[in-house]
Coordinates of C-alpha atoms in Angstrom, one line a residue:
Chain A
M1130 CA 48.2 17.3 -31.6
V1131 CA 49.2 14.2 -33.5
K1132 CA 46.9 12.0 -35.6
L1133 CA 47.5 8.2 -35.5
W1134 CA 45.9 5.4 -37.5
N1135 CA 43.9 4.1 -34.6
D1136 CA 43.0 7.4 -33.0
K1137 CA 39.3 7.3 -33.7
L1138 CA 38.5 10.7 -32.1
G1139 CA 40.8 12.5 -34.5
T1140 CA 43.4 13.9 -32.2
F1141 CA 44.9 13.3 -28.9
D1142 CA 47.5 14.9 -26.6
P1143 CA 51.0 13.6 -27.4
V1144 CA 51.4 12.5 -23.7
S1145 CA 48.7 9.8 -24.5
S1146 CA 50.5 8.2 -27.4
P1147 CA 51.5 5.0 -25.4
D1148 CA 47.7 4.5 -24.8
Y1149 CA 47.4 3.8 -28.6
L1150 CA 50.3 1.4 -29.3
P1151 CA 49.5 -1.6 -31.5
R1152 CA 49.1 -4.6 -29.1
A1153 CA 52.1 -6.5 -30.5
Q1154 CA 54.4 -3.5 -29.9
L1155 CA 52.9 -3.0 -26.4
Q1156 CA 53.5 -6.6 -25.5
A1157 CA 57.1 -6.4 -26.7
I1158 CA 57.6 -3.5 -24.4
Q1159 CA 55.9 -5.4 -21.5
I1160 CA 58.0 -8.5 -21.8
Q1161 CA 61.2 -6.5 -22.1
R1162 CA 60.3 -4.5 -19.0
L1163 CA 59.0 -7.5 -17.0
R1164 CA 62.3 -9.3 -17.5
A1165 CA 64.3 -6.3 -16.4
V1166 CA 62.2 -5.6 -13.3
V1167 CA 62.2 -9.3 -12.2
R1168 CA 66.0 -9.3 -12.5
R1169 CA 66.3 -6.1 -10.6
A1170 CA 64.0 -7.4 -7.8
H1171 CA 65.8 -10.7 -7.6
E1172 CA 69.2 -9.1 -7.4
N1173 CA 68.4 -6.3 -4.9
V1174 CA 65.4 -7.2 -2.8
E1175 CA 66.0 -10.0 -0.3
P1176 CA 62.4 -11.1 0.2
Y1177 CA 61.8 -11.4 -3.6
R1178 CA 65.1 -13.4 -4.0
R1179 CA 64.3 -15.7 -1.1
R1180 CA 60.8 -16.5 -2.4
M1181 CA 61.9 -17.0 -6.0
D1182 CA 64.7 -19.3 -4.8
E1183 CA 62.2 -21.3 -2.7
R1184 CA 60.2 -21.9 -5.8
S1185 CA 63.4 -22.5 -7.9
V1186 CA 62.4 -19.7 -10.2
T1187 CA 65.2 -17.6 -11.7
P1188 CA 64.8 -14.4 -13.6
E1189 CA 65.9 -16.3 -16.8
D1190 CA 62.7 -18.4 -16.5
I1191 CA 60.7 -15.4 -17.5
R1192 CA 60.7 -15.6 -21.3
D1193 CA 57.2 -14.5 -22.2
L1194 CA 54.3 -12.7 -20.4
G1195 CA 52.6 -16.0 -19.5
D1196 CA 55.7 -16.9 -17.4
I1197 CA 54.6 -14.3 -14.9
E1198 CA 52.5 -17.0 -13.3
K1199 CA 55.7 -18.7 -12.1
L1200 CA 56.4 -15.8 -9.8
P1201 CA 55.2 -15.5 -6.2
F1202 CA 52.6 -13.0 -5.1
T1203 CA 53.3 -10.0 -2.9
V1204 CA 50.7 -9.0 -0.3
K1205 CA 50.1 -5.9 1.9
T1206 CA 51.6 -7.6 5.0
D1207 CA 54.9 -8.1 3.1
L1208 CA 55.2 -4.3 2.9
R1209 CA 54.4 -3.9 6.5
D1210 CA 56.9 -6.6 7.5
A1211 CA 59.5 -4.8 5.5
Y1212 CA 58.9 -1.5 7.2
P1213 CA 60.3 1.0 6.5
F1214 CA 62.8 0.3 3.7
G1215 CA 63.0 -3.5 3.4
L1216 CA 61.6 -3.7 -0.1
F1217 CA 63.8 -1.0 -1.7
A1218 CA 65.7 -2.2 -4.7
G1219 CA 68.5 0.4 -4.6
P1220 CA 70.5 2.5 -2.2
I1221 CA 68.8 5.4 -0.5
G1222 CA 71.0 7.8 -2.5
E1223 CA 68.9 6.9 -5.6
V1224 CA 65.6 7.6 -3.9
V1225 CA 64.3 11.2 -4.3
R1226 CA 60.9 10.8 -2.7
L1227 CA 59.2 8.8 0.0
H1228 CA 55.4 8.5 0.6
A1229 CA 53.5 6.5 3.1
S1230 CA 50.0 5.1 3.4
S1231 CA 47.7 6.3 6.1
G1232 CA 48.3 3.2 8.1
T1233 CA 45.0 3.0 10.0
T1234 CA 46.1 -0.2 11.7
G1235 CA 49.7 -0.5 12.8
K1236 CA 52.7 0.8 10.9
P1237 CA 52.2 2.6 7.6
V1238 CA 53.5 1.3 4.3
V1239 CA 56.4 3.3 3.0
V1240 CA 56.9 3.6 -0.8
A1241 CA 59.9 5.1 -2.6
Y1242 CA 60.6 6.7 -6.0
T1243 CA 63.8 7.4 -8.0
A1244 CA 63.9 10.4 -10.2
E1245 CA 63.0 8.2 -13.1
D1246 CA 60.0 6.8 -11.1
I1247 CA 58.7 10.3 -10.6
E1248 CA 59.0 10.9 -14.3
V1249 CA 57.0 7.7 -15.0
W1250 CA 54.4 8.7 -12.4
S1251 CA 54.1 12.2 -13.9
S1252 CA 53.6 10.7 -17.3
V1253 CA 50.8 8.3 -16.3
M1254 CA 49.0 11.0 -14.3
A1255 CA 49.3 13.3 -17.3
R1256 CA 47.7 10.5 -19.4
T1257 CA 45.0 10.2 -16.7
F1258 CA 44.1 13.9 -17.0
A1259 CA 44.2 13.7 -20.8
A1260 CA 41.9 10.7 -20.7
C1261 CA 39.5 12.8 -18.5
G1262 CA 39.4 15.4 -21.2
C1263 CA 41.9 17.8 -19.8
G1264 CA 44.9 19.5 -21.5
R1265 CA 46.9 22.6 -21.9
G1266 CA 44.7 25.6 -21.1
D1267 CA 42.8 23.8 -18.4
I1268 CA 42.9 25.2 -14.9
I1269 CA 43.0 22.2 -12.6
Q1270 CA 42.1 22.6 -8.9
N1271 CA 44.0 19.8 -7.1
A1272 CA 42.1 19.2 -3.9
Y1273 CA 43.7 15.8 -3.1
G1274 CA 45.7 16.1 0.1
Y1275 CA 49.3 17.1 -0.3
G1276 CA 51.8 15.3 2.0
L1277 CA 52.6 11.7 2.7
F1278 CA 49.4 10.6 0.8
T1279 CA 50.3 10.0 -2.8
G1280 CA 47.1 11.7 -4.2
G1281 CA 48.2 15.4 -3.9
L1282 CA 51.7 15.3 -5.4
G1283 CA 50.9 12.6 -7.9
A1284 CA 48.0 14.6 -9.4
H1285 CA 50.1 17.8 -9.2
Y1286 CA 53.0 16.5 -11.2
G1287 CA 50.8 14.9 -13.7
A1288 CA 48.7 18.0 -14.4
E1289 CA 52.0 20.0 -14.8
A1290 CA 53.4 17.4 -17.1
L1291 CA 50.3 17.8 -19.2
G1292 CA 50.9 21.5 -19.5
A1293 CA 47.7 22.4 -17.6
T1294 CA 47.6 25.2 -14.9
V1295 CA 47.6 23.6 -11.4
I1296 CA 46.1 25.1 -8.3
P1297 CA 47.8 23.2 -5.4
I1298 CA 45.0 23.9 -3.0
S1299 CA 45.1 20.5 -1.2
G1300 CA 42.1 19.2 0.8
G1301 CA 39.9 21.1 3.3
N1302 CA 38.8 24.7 3.8
T1303 CA 35.8 24.2 1.6
D1304 CA 34.6 27.8 1.4
R1305 CA 38.0 28.8 0.1
Q1306 CA 37.9 26.0 -2.5
I1307 CA 34.5 27.3 -3.7
M1308 CA 35.9 30.9 -3.9
V1309 CA 38.9 29.8 -5.9
M1310 CA 36.9 27.6 -8.2
K1311 CA 34.6 30.6 -9.0
D1312 CA 37.2 33.4 -9.1
F1313 CA 39.9 31.5 -11.0
G1314 CA 37.6 30.0 -13.5
V1315 CA 38.6 26.4 -12.7
T1316 CA 37.8 24.0 -15.5
A1317 CA 38.6 20.7 -13.7
I1318 CA 39.0 19.4 -10.1
S1319 CA 40.8 16.4 -8.7
C1320 CA 39.7 15.1 -5.3
T1321 CA 37.9 12.2 -3.7
P1322 CA 34.3 11.9 -4.9
S1323 CA 32.9 12.1 -1.3
Y1324 CA 34.8 15.4 -0.8
F1325 CA 33.3 16.7 -4.0
V1326 CA 29.8 15.9 -2.9
H1327 CA 30.5 17.8 0.3
L1328 CA 31.8 20.7 -1.8
V1329 CA 28.8 20.8 -4.1
E1330 CA 26.5 20.8 -1.0
R1331 CA 28.4 23.6 0.7
A1332 CA 28.5 25.7 -2.5
S1333 CA 24.7 25.4 -2.7
E1334 CA 24.4 26.5 0.9
I1335 CA 26.4 29.7 0.3
G1336 CA 24.5 30.4 -2.9
V1337 CA 27.1 29.2 -5.5
E1338 CA 25.7 26.9 -8.2
L1339 CA 28.5 24.8 -9.7
K1340 CA 26.4 24.4 -12.9
D1341 CA 26.9 28.1 -13.6
L1342 CA 30.7 27.9 -13.4
P1343 CA 33.2 26.9 -16.1
I1344 CA 34.1 23.6 -14.3
K1345 CA 33.5 20.7 -16.7
A1346 CA 35.4 17.7 -15.3
G1347 CA 36.1 15.9 -12.1
V1348 CA 38.9 13.5 -11.7
F1349 CA 37.8 11.4 -8.8
G1350 CA 39.6 8.5 -7.1
A1351 CA 41.2 7.2 -3.9
E1352 CA 37.9 5.5 -2.7
P1353 CA 35.3 3.3 -4.3
W1354 CA 32.1 5.1 -5.5
S1355 CA 29.1 3.9 -7.3
E1356 CA 27.5 4.6 -10.7
A1357 CA 24.6 6.2 -8.9
M1358 CA 26.9 8.5 -7.1
R1359 CA 28.4 9.5 -10.5
K1360 CA 24.9 10.4 -11.8
H1361 CA 24.2 12.4 -8.7
I1362 CA 27.5 14.3 -9.1
E1363 CA 27.1 14.9 -12.8
S1364 CA 23.6 16.3 -12.5
A1365 CA 24.2 18.3 -9.4
A1366 CA 27.4 20.0 -10.6
G1367 CA 27.0 19.9 -14.4
I1368 CA 30.3 18.2 -15.0
K1369 CA 31.6 14.9 -16.3
A1370 CA 32.8 12.8 -13.4
Y1371 CA 35.6 10.4 -14.2
D1372 CA 36.8 7.5 -12.1
I1373 CA 40.6 7.0 -11.7
Y1374 CA 42.4 4.3 -10.0
G1375 CA 45.7 3.8 -8.2
L1376 CA 47.3 2.7 -5.1
S1377 CA 50.5 3.8 -3.4
E1378 CA 52.0 0.3 -3.3
I1379 CA 52.1 0.4 -7.1
I1380 CA 52.8 4.1 -7.7
G1381 CA 49.8 6.2 -6.3
P1382 CA 47.1 7.6 -8.6
G1383 CA 47.8 7.0 -12.3
V1384 CA 47.5 3.2 -12.6
A1385 CA 44.3 3.4 -14.6
S1386 CA 41.7 6.0 -15.7
E1387 CA 38.4 6.3 -17.5
C1388 CA 38.2 7.9 -20.9
S1389 CA 35.4 9.9 -22.6
D1390 CA 33.5 6.6 -22.9
Q1391 CA 33.3 6.2 -19.1
S1392 CA 32.9 2.4 -19.6
G1393 CA 35.8 1.0 -17.6
L1394 CA 39.3 2.2 -16.7
H1395 CA 42.2 1.9 -19.1
I1396 CA 45.3 0.4 -17.3
F1397 CA 48.5 2.1 -18.3
E1398 CA 49.7 -1.4 -19.3
D1399 CA 53.2 -0.3 -20.5
H1400 CA 54.0 0.4 -16.8
F1401 CA 51.6 -1.8 -14.9
Y1402 CA 50.9 -5.4 -15.9
P1403 CA 47.4 -6.6 -14.8
E1404 CA 46.2 -10.1 -14.0
I1405 CA 43.0 -11.3 -12.5
I1406 CA 43.1 -14.2 -10.0
D1407 CA 40.6 -16.2 -8.0
P1408 CA 41.2 -14.8 -4.5
E1409 CA 40.6 -18.2 -2.9
T1410 CA 42.7 -20.5 -5.2
T1411 CA 45.0 -17.8 -6.6
Q1412 CA 44.5 -19.3 -10.0
T1413 CA 44.8 -16.8 -12.9
L1414 CA 41.4 -16.2 -14.5
P1415 CA 40.6 -15.5 -18.2
D1416 CA 39.7 -11.9 -19.4
G1417 CA 36.1 -11.0 -18.7
T1418 CA 35.9 -13.1 -15.5
E1419 CA 35.6 -11.3 -12.2
G1420 CA 38.4 -11.7 -9.6
E1421 CA 41.1 -10.0 -7.6
L1422 CA 43.3 -7.6 -9.5
V1423 CA 47.0 -8.3 -9.4
L1424 CA 49.5 -5.8 -10.6
T1425 CA 53.2 -5.9 -11.5
T1426 CA 55.1 -2.7 -11.9
L1427 CA 57.1 -3.0 -15.1
S1428 CA 59.3 0.0 -14.8
K1429 CA 59.5 0.9 -11.1
K1430 CA 63.1 1.3 -10.0
A1431 CA 63.1 2.3 -6.3
M1432 CA 60.5 -0.3 -5.2
P1433 CA 59.3 -2.8 -7.7
M1434 CA 56.2 -4.7 -7.0
I1435 CA 55.9 -8.2 -8.3
R1436 CA 52.4 -9.6 -8.6
Y1437 CA 51.0 -7.4 -5.9
R1438 CA 47.5 -8.5 -4.7
T1439 CA 45.4 -5.3 -4.7
R1440 CA 42.4 -6.9 -2.9
D1441 CA 40.3 -5.0 -5.5
I1442 CA 37.6 -6.9 -7.3
T1443 CA 37.2 -6.3 -11.0
S1444 CA 37.5 -8.0 -14.4
I1445 CA 39.4 -7.2 -17.6
V1446 CA 37.1 -5.8 -20.4
T1447 CA 37.5 -7.8 -23.5
E1448 CA 35.8 -5.5 -26.0
P1449 CA 37.8 -2.8 -27.7
C1450 CA 37.1 0.7 -26.4
P1451 CA 35.3 3.2 -28.7
C1452 CA 37.9 5.8 -27.7
G1453 CA 40.6 3.9 -29.7
R1454 CA 43.0 3.3 -26.9
T1455 CA 44.6 -0.1 -27.1
V1456 CA 45.6 -0.4 -23.5
R1457 CA 43.0 -2.7 -21.9
K1458 CA 40.3 -1.6 -19.5
V1459 CA 39.1 -3.0 -16.1
R1460 CA 35.6 -2.6 -14.9
R1461 CA 35.0 0.1 -12.3
I1462 CA 36.2 -1.1 -8.9
G1463 CA 33.2 -0.9 -6.5
R1464 CA 34.5 -3.2 -3.9
R1465 CA 37.6 -4.6 -2.3
T1466 CA 37.9 -8.0 -0.7
D1467 CA 38.7 -6.2 2.6
D1468 CA 35.8 -3.8 2.4
M1469 CA 33.4 -6.7 2.4
I1470 CA 31.4 -7.1 5.5
I1471 CA 29.7 -10.3 6.4
I1472 CA 26.4 -9.8 8.1
R1473 CA 24.6 -12.9 9.2
G1474 CA 26.6 -14.9 6.8
V1475 CA 25.7 -12.6 3.8
N1476 CA 28.5 -10.9 2.0
V1477 CA 27.8 -7.2 1.8
F1478 CA 29.7 -4.4 0.1
P1479 CA 29.1 -0.7 1.1
S1480 CA 28.7 0.2 -2.5
Q1481 CA 25.6 -2.0 -2.7
I1482 CA 24.0 -0.1 0.1
E1483 CA 24.9 3.2 -1.6
E1484 CA 23.2 2.2 -4.8
A1485 CA 20.1 1.1 -3.0
L1486 CA 19.9 4.4 -1.1
L1487 CA 20.3 6.4 -4.2
D1488 CA 17.6 4.5 -5.9
V1489 CA 15.2 6.3 -3.7
E1490 CA 14.6 9.6 -5.3
G1491 CA 16.0 12.8 -3.9
T1492 CA 18.4 11.4 -1.3
L1493 CA 21.9 12.8 -1.0
P1494 CA 24.5 10.2 -0.5
H1495 CA 25.4 11.0 3.1
Y1496 CA 25.1 7.8 4.9
Q1497 CA 26.9 5.5 7.3
I1498 CA 26.5 1.9 8.1
I1499 CA 26.7 0.8 11.8
L1500 CA 27.1 -2.8 12.6
T1501 CA 26.3 -4.1 16.1
R1502 CA 25.7 -7.5 17.6
D1503 CA 22.8 -8.1 20.0
K1504 CA 22.6 -11.5 21.7
G1505 CA 24.8 -13.1 19.0
L1506 CA 22.8 -11.6 16.2
D1507 CA 24.3 -9.1 13.8
K1508 CA 22.3 -5.9 13.4
I1509 CA 22.7 -3.3 10.7
E1510 CA 21.7 0.3 11.0
V1511 CA 22.0 2.7 8.1
R1512 CA 22.0 6.3 9.0
V1513 CA 20.9 8.7 6.3
E1514 CA 21.0 12.5 6.6
V1515 CA 17.8 14.4 6.0
T1516 CA 18.2 17.1 3.4
A1517 CA 15.9 20.0 2.4
D1518 CA 15.0 18.1 -0.7
V1519 CA 13.4 15.3 1.2
F1520 CA 12.2 16.9 4.4
S1521 CA 8.5 17.3 4.9
D1522 CA 6.6 18.8 7.8
E1523 CA 4.4 15.7 7.9
I1524 CA 5.4 12.7 10.0
R1525 CA 3.6 10.4 7.5
S1526 CA 5.9 11.4 4.6
M1527 CA 9.0 11.1 6.7
E1528 CA 8.0 7.6 7.8
D1529 CA 7.2 6.8 4.2
L1530 CA 10.7 8.0 3.1
R1531 CA 12.2 5.8 5.8
A1532 CA 10.2 2.8 4.7
R1533 CA 11.2 3.3 1.1
L1534 CA 14.9 3.5 2.0
S1535 CA 14.8 0.4 4.2
Q1536 CA 12.8 -1.5 1.5
S1537 CA 15.3 -0.5 -1.1
V1538 CA 18.3 -1.7 1.0
E1539 CA 16.5 -4.8 2.1
R1540 CA 15.7 -5.7 -1.5
T1541 CA 19.3 -5.5 -2.4
L1542 CA 20.8 -7.3 0.6
N1543 CA 17.9 -9.6 1.5
I1544 CA 18.4 -8.9 5.2
R1545 CA 16.5 -6.6 7.6
V1546 CA 18.0 -3.2 8.1
D1547 CA 17.1 -0.4 10.4
V1548 CA 17.2 2.9 8.5
R1549 CA 17.6 5.9 10.8
L1550 CA 17.0 9.4 9.6
V1551 CA 19.5 11.8 11.2
E1552 CA 20.0 15.6 11.2
P1553 CA 22.1 17.1 8.5
H1554 CA 25.9 17.4 9.2
T1555 CA 25.8 14.8 11.9
I1556 CA 27.6 12.2 9.9
E1557 CA 31.3 12.9 9.9
R1558 CA 32.3 14.7 6.6
S1559 CA 35.3 13.3 4.8
M1560 CA 38.1 15.7 3.8
G1561 CA 39.9 12.7 2.5
K1562 CA 38.2 9.3 2.4
A1563 CA 34.7 8.6 3.5
K1564 CA 34.2 6.5 6.6
R1565 CA 31.2 4.5 5.5
I1566 CA 31.2 1.6 8.0
I1567 CA 31.4 1.6 11.8
D1568 CA 31.7 -2.0 13.0
E1569 CA 30.9 -2.2 16.7
R1570 CA 30.4 -5.9 16.7
V1571 CA 32.2 -7.7 19.5
L1572 CA 32.7 -11.4 18.8
Chain B
M1210 CA -4.9 34.6 4.4
K1211 CA -2.2 32.0 4.9
I1212 CA 0.5 32.0 7.5
N1213 CA 4.1 30.8 7.0
Q1214 CA 5.1 28.0 9.3
L1215 CA 8.6 26.7 9.8
S1216 CA 9.3 23.0 10.3
V1217 CA 12.5 21.7 11.7
F1218 CA 13.8 18.1 11.6
L1219 CA 15.0 16.9 14.9
E1220 CA 16.5 13.6 16.0
N1221 CA 14.7 12.2 19.1
K1222 CA 17.6 12.6 21.4
P1223 CA 18.3 14.6 24.6
G1224 CA 19.4 18.1 23.9
H1225 CA 18.3 18.5 20.3
L1226 CA 15.2 20.4 21.1
S1227 CA 16.9 22.9 23.5
E1228 CA 19.7 23.4 21.0
T1229 CA 17.2 24.5 18.3
C1230 CA 15.4 26.8 20.8
R1231 CA 18.8 28.3 21.9
T1232 CA 19.7 29.1 18.3
L1233 CA 16.5 31.1 18.0
A1234 CA 17.1 32.8 21.4
K1235 CA 20.6 33.9 20.4
A1236 CA 19.1 35.5 17.3
G1237 CA 16.6 37.3 19.5
I1238 CA 13.7 35.5 17.9
N1239 CA 10.4 34.9 19.8
I1240 CA 8.3 31.8 19.1
M1241 CA 4.6 32.7 18.8
T1242 CA 3.5 29.1 19.1
L1243 CA 4.8 25.6 18.2
S1244 CA 3.9 22.0 18.1
L1245 CA 6.0 18.9 18.2
A1246 CA 5.2 15.7 16.4
D1247 CA 7.4 12.8 17.1
T1248 CA 8.2 9.2 16.5
E1249 CA 10.5 6.9 18.4
Q1250 CA 13.4 8.0 16.2
F1251 CA 12.8 11.6 15.1
G1252 CA 10.5 14.5 15.5
I1253 CA 9.3 17.5 13.6
M1254 CA 9.0 20.9 15.3
R1255 CA 6.6 23.3 13.7
L1256 CA 6.9 26.9 14.6
I1257 CA 5.0 30.1 13.9
I1258 CA 7.4 33.0 14.1
R1259 CA 6.8 36.5 13.0
D1260 CA 10.2 37.1 11.4
W1261 CA 10.3 33.7 9.9
P1262 CA 12.8 34.5 7.1
R1263 CA 15.4 35.5 9.7
A1264 CA 14.5 32.5 11.9
K1265 CA 14.9 30.2 8.9
A1266 CA 18.3 31.7 8.1
A1267 CA 19.5 31.4 11.7
L1268 CA 18.4 27.7 11.9
E1269 CA 20.0 26.9 8.6
E1270 CA 23.2 28.6 9.5
A1271 CA 23.2 26.3 12.6
G1272 CA 22.9 23.4 10.3
S1273 CA 19.2 22.5 10.6
V1274 CA 16.9 21.4 7.7
V1275 CA 14.0 23.8 7.6
R1276 CA 10.9 23.8 5.5
V1277 CA 8.4 26.6 5.0
T1278 CA 4.8 25.6 4.6
E1279 CA 1.6 27.6 4.5
V1280 CA -0.9 27.0 7.2
V1281 CA -4.3 28.5 8.1
A1282 CA -5.1 30.3 11.4
I1283 CA -8.7 30.0 12.3
E1284 CA -10.5 31.8 15.1
V1285 CA -12.7 29.5 17.2
E1286 CA -15.3 30.4 19.8
D1287 CA -13.9 29.5 23.2
R1288 CA -16.9 27.5 24.4
P1289 CA -18.0 23.8 24.4
G1290 CA -18.6 22.8 20.7
G1291 CA -16.6 25.7 19.3
L1292 CA -14.0 23.4 17.7
A1293 CA -16.5 20.8 16.7
D1294 CA -18.4 23.3 14.7
I1295 CA -15.3 24.3 12.8
L1296 CA -14.3 20.7 12.2
E1297 CA -17.7 19.8 10.9
A1298 CA -17.5 22.8 8.5
I1299 CA -14.2 21.5 7.2
E1300 CA -15.5 17.9 6.9
S1301 CA -18.6 19.2 5.0
G1302 CA -16.2 20.3 2.2
G1303 CA -14.6 16.9 2.2
F1304 CA -11.2 18.3 3.3
N1305 CA -8.6 16.4 5.2
I1306 CA -6.7 18.0 8.1
E1307 CA -3.0 17.0 8.1
Y1308 CA -2.5 18.3 11.6
M1309 CA -3.5 21.1 13.9
Y1310 CA -2.4 22.9 17.0
A1311 CA -3.3 26.0 19.1
F1312 CA -2.0 29.4 19.9
T1313 CA -1.7 30.5 23.5
F1314 CA -3.3 33.9 22.8
G1315 CA -6.5 35.2 21.3
R1316 CA -9.2 37.8 21.7
K1317 CA -11.5 37.5 24.6
D1318 CA -13.7 34.4 24.3
K1319 CA -11.9 33.3 21.2
A1320 CA -9.0 30.9 20.6
I1321 CA -6.8 30.6 17.5
L1322 CA -6.0 27.3 16.0
V1323 CA -3.4 26.4 13.3
F1324 CA -4.5 24.0 10.6
R1325 CA -2.4 22.3 8.0
F1326 CA -4.3 21.3 4.8
D1327 CA -2.9 19.7 1.7
D1328 CA -4.4 22.5 -0.4
P1329 CA -5.4 25.4 1.9
D1330 CA -7.1 27.8 -0.6
P1331 CA -10.5 26.0 -1.1
V1332 CA -10.8 25.4 2.6
I1333 CA -10.2 29.1 3.3
K1334 CA -13.0 30.0 0.8
L1335 CA -15.4 27.5 2.4
L1336 CA -14.8 28.7 5.9
Q1337 CA -15.1 32.4 4.9
D1338 CA -18.4 31.5 3.1
K1339 CA -19.6 30.0 6.3
G1340 CA -18.7 33.2 8.2
I1341 CA -15.7 31.7 10.1
N1342 CA -12.9 34.1 10.8
V1343 CA -9.7 33.1 9.0
I1344 CA -7.0 35.3 10.4
D1345 CA -4.3 36.8 8.2
S1346 CA -0.7 37.3 9.3
V1347 CA -1.2 41.0 10.0
D1348 CA -4.1 40.4 12.4
L1349 CA -2.2 37.4 13.9
Y1350 CA 0.9 39.4 14.6
E1351 CA -1.1 42.3 16.1
Q1352 CA -2.9 39.9 18.4
A1353 CA 0.4 38.5 19.5
Q1354 CA 1.6 41.9 20.7

């Protein structure tokens, strides 16, 4: 352990040292890397060169960090259009790994890594685990899916780079997960928050209380989840639940992570340069203002991303963090521009509905939102599973529960909703990401 | 003097009731009596079962939410006014009945009814003081044979 002047907690893992750089030094690294990555993209990636040429921007025009605004944005469809290898910045001989997004609509997005990229990725994921209180000596159960999805291998390499013990269990087979967690004395788990909720529930069904086990931390990401869900997880499992952030287009998990303060996610700014823009006008917004997060990979070799529009809504935190890290934080990302549903002209995010449901005491967050259209009018139904905690033998109390749930959602959204209580285990469980919305509206 | 009752949450959809009954049948469990309360969306099935712990386990294993509540089984004269007498006795104590239903068996000239009270103990005392037969589980299970 090393002690630095601005390390307020006393000690930190050496892998985290870039998190504590003085701002001026960090910015010097950022500009140097930005210029290099723009040059590389311009030289080797046809779509980047064409767009920069159209704007008469050359790599030499990038002199300081503010000049990034001269560069064109990259959007998800650019990656799809370039399927599979069109945005690679080097020959395939340099690429040691390919991953691909799930691709729910159309072709997946393919991403590539050089050996150096894998090293960077491992280091930022190691910093992520360290920020979540893990280190050498921890036994980390990695229940993110291994495969084309970046979650599994990303977390795996990071945990190893940190010097922790990794259990590469991948997703699924919940009973075995619980057995391993108990028998191996697991101290931390990495998976999606919705899968963890499922795991806690199943553990309780088979008589295992996570509270009695050594597990102390959950490193949760790959889907938006609410503060209320965090409280639920922390009290049900007796752990600290940390939010981490990443996307495969940028690198996978490891773009940003919460620290012990749990008050926003530190972006690993020496590798990923953040901007916030107005999603309508694409104007850059000042720190503290909410808008769409735009990221530039400062050190990616195989597939640099210049000003990638993440569609995630957040803001940059201006206050310094009590943990002493100098890399800036963004607020927790509860919503994405493309998660937003418009119901009768009202913008609704699933996370708002989740918060409202959890406000009503005792309900587990197993819910699904079903949108239908009846005679041109949008209808919203929220299905909530009944659990032993809330079930009563009296119709009156069940009707009362239903009314409290609808009122809570209606207060939040200001539109009428139909809450339907359903039998347990009837809403599809997520081994990976939760499917919260079923939109059956036909225009 | 109280009897354990199981309640099961059911969605008001075709097949859900038979599925629950099939689960009990497969486990070789006989239902002594039951009642169904329902709304447009969902229903609650209440069951009196001799081996209720095993029934509960079987239902939970099948994924149902099950709740155990204590109910009171009262023997009523099988004649006009038999039930009215009992109800008046309960009302005289200022007690509220949450719900009630009947058994299909009973001694000759007697019927057995299940009552759910918010707090059963004072009601049991009141009824016994008035000489009304509150049946315990042993007696109930014997009568069911």
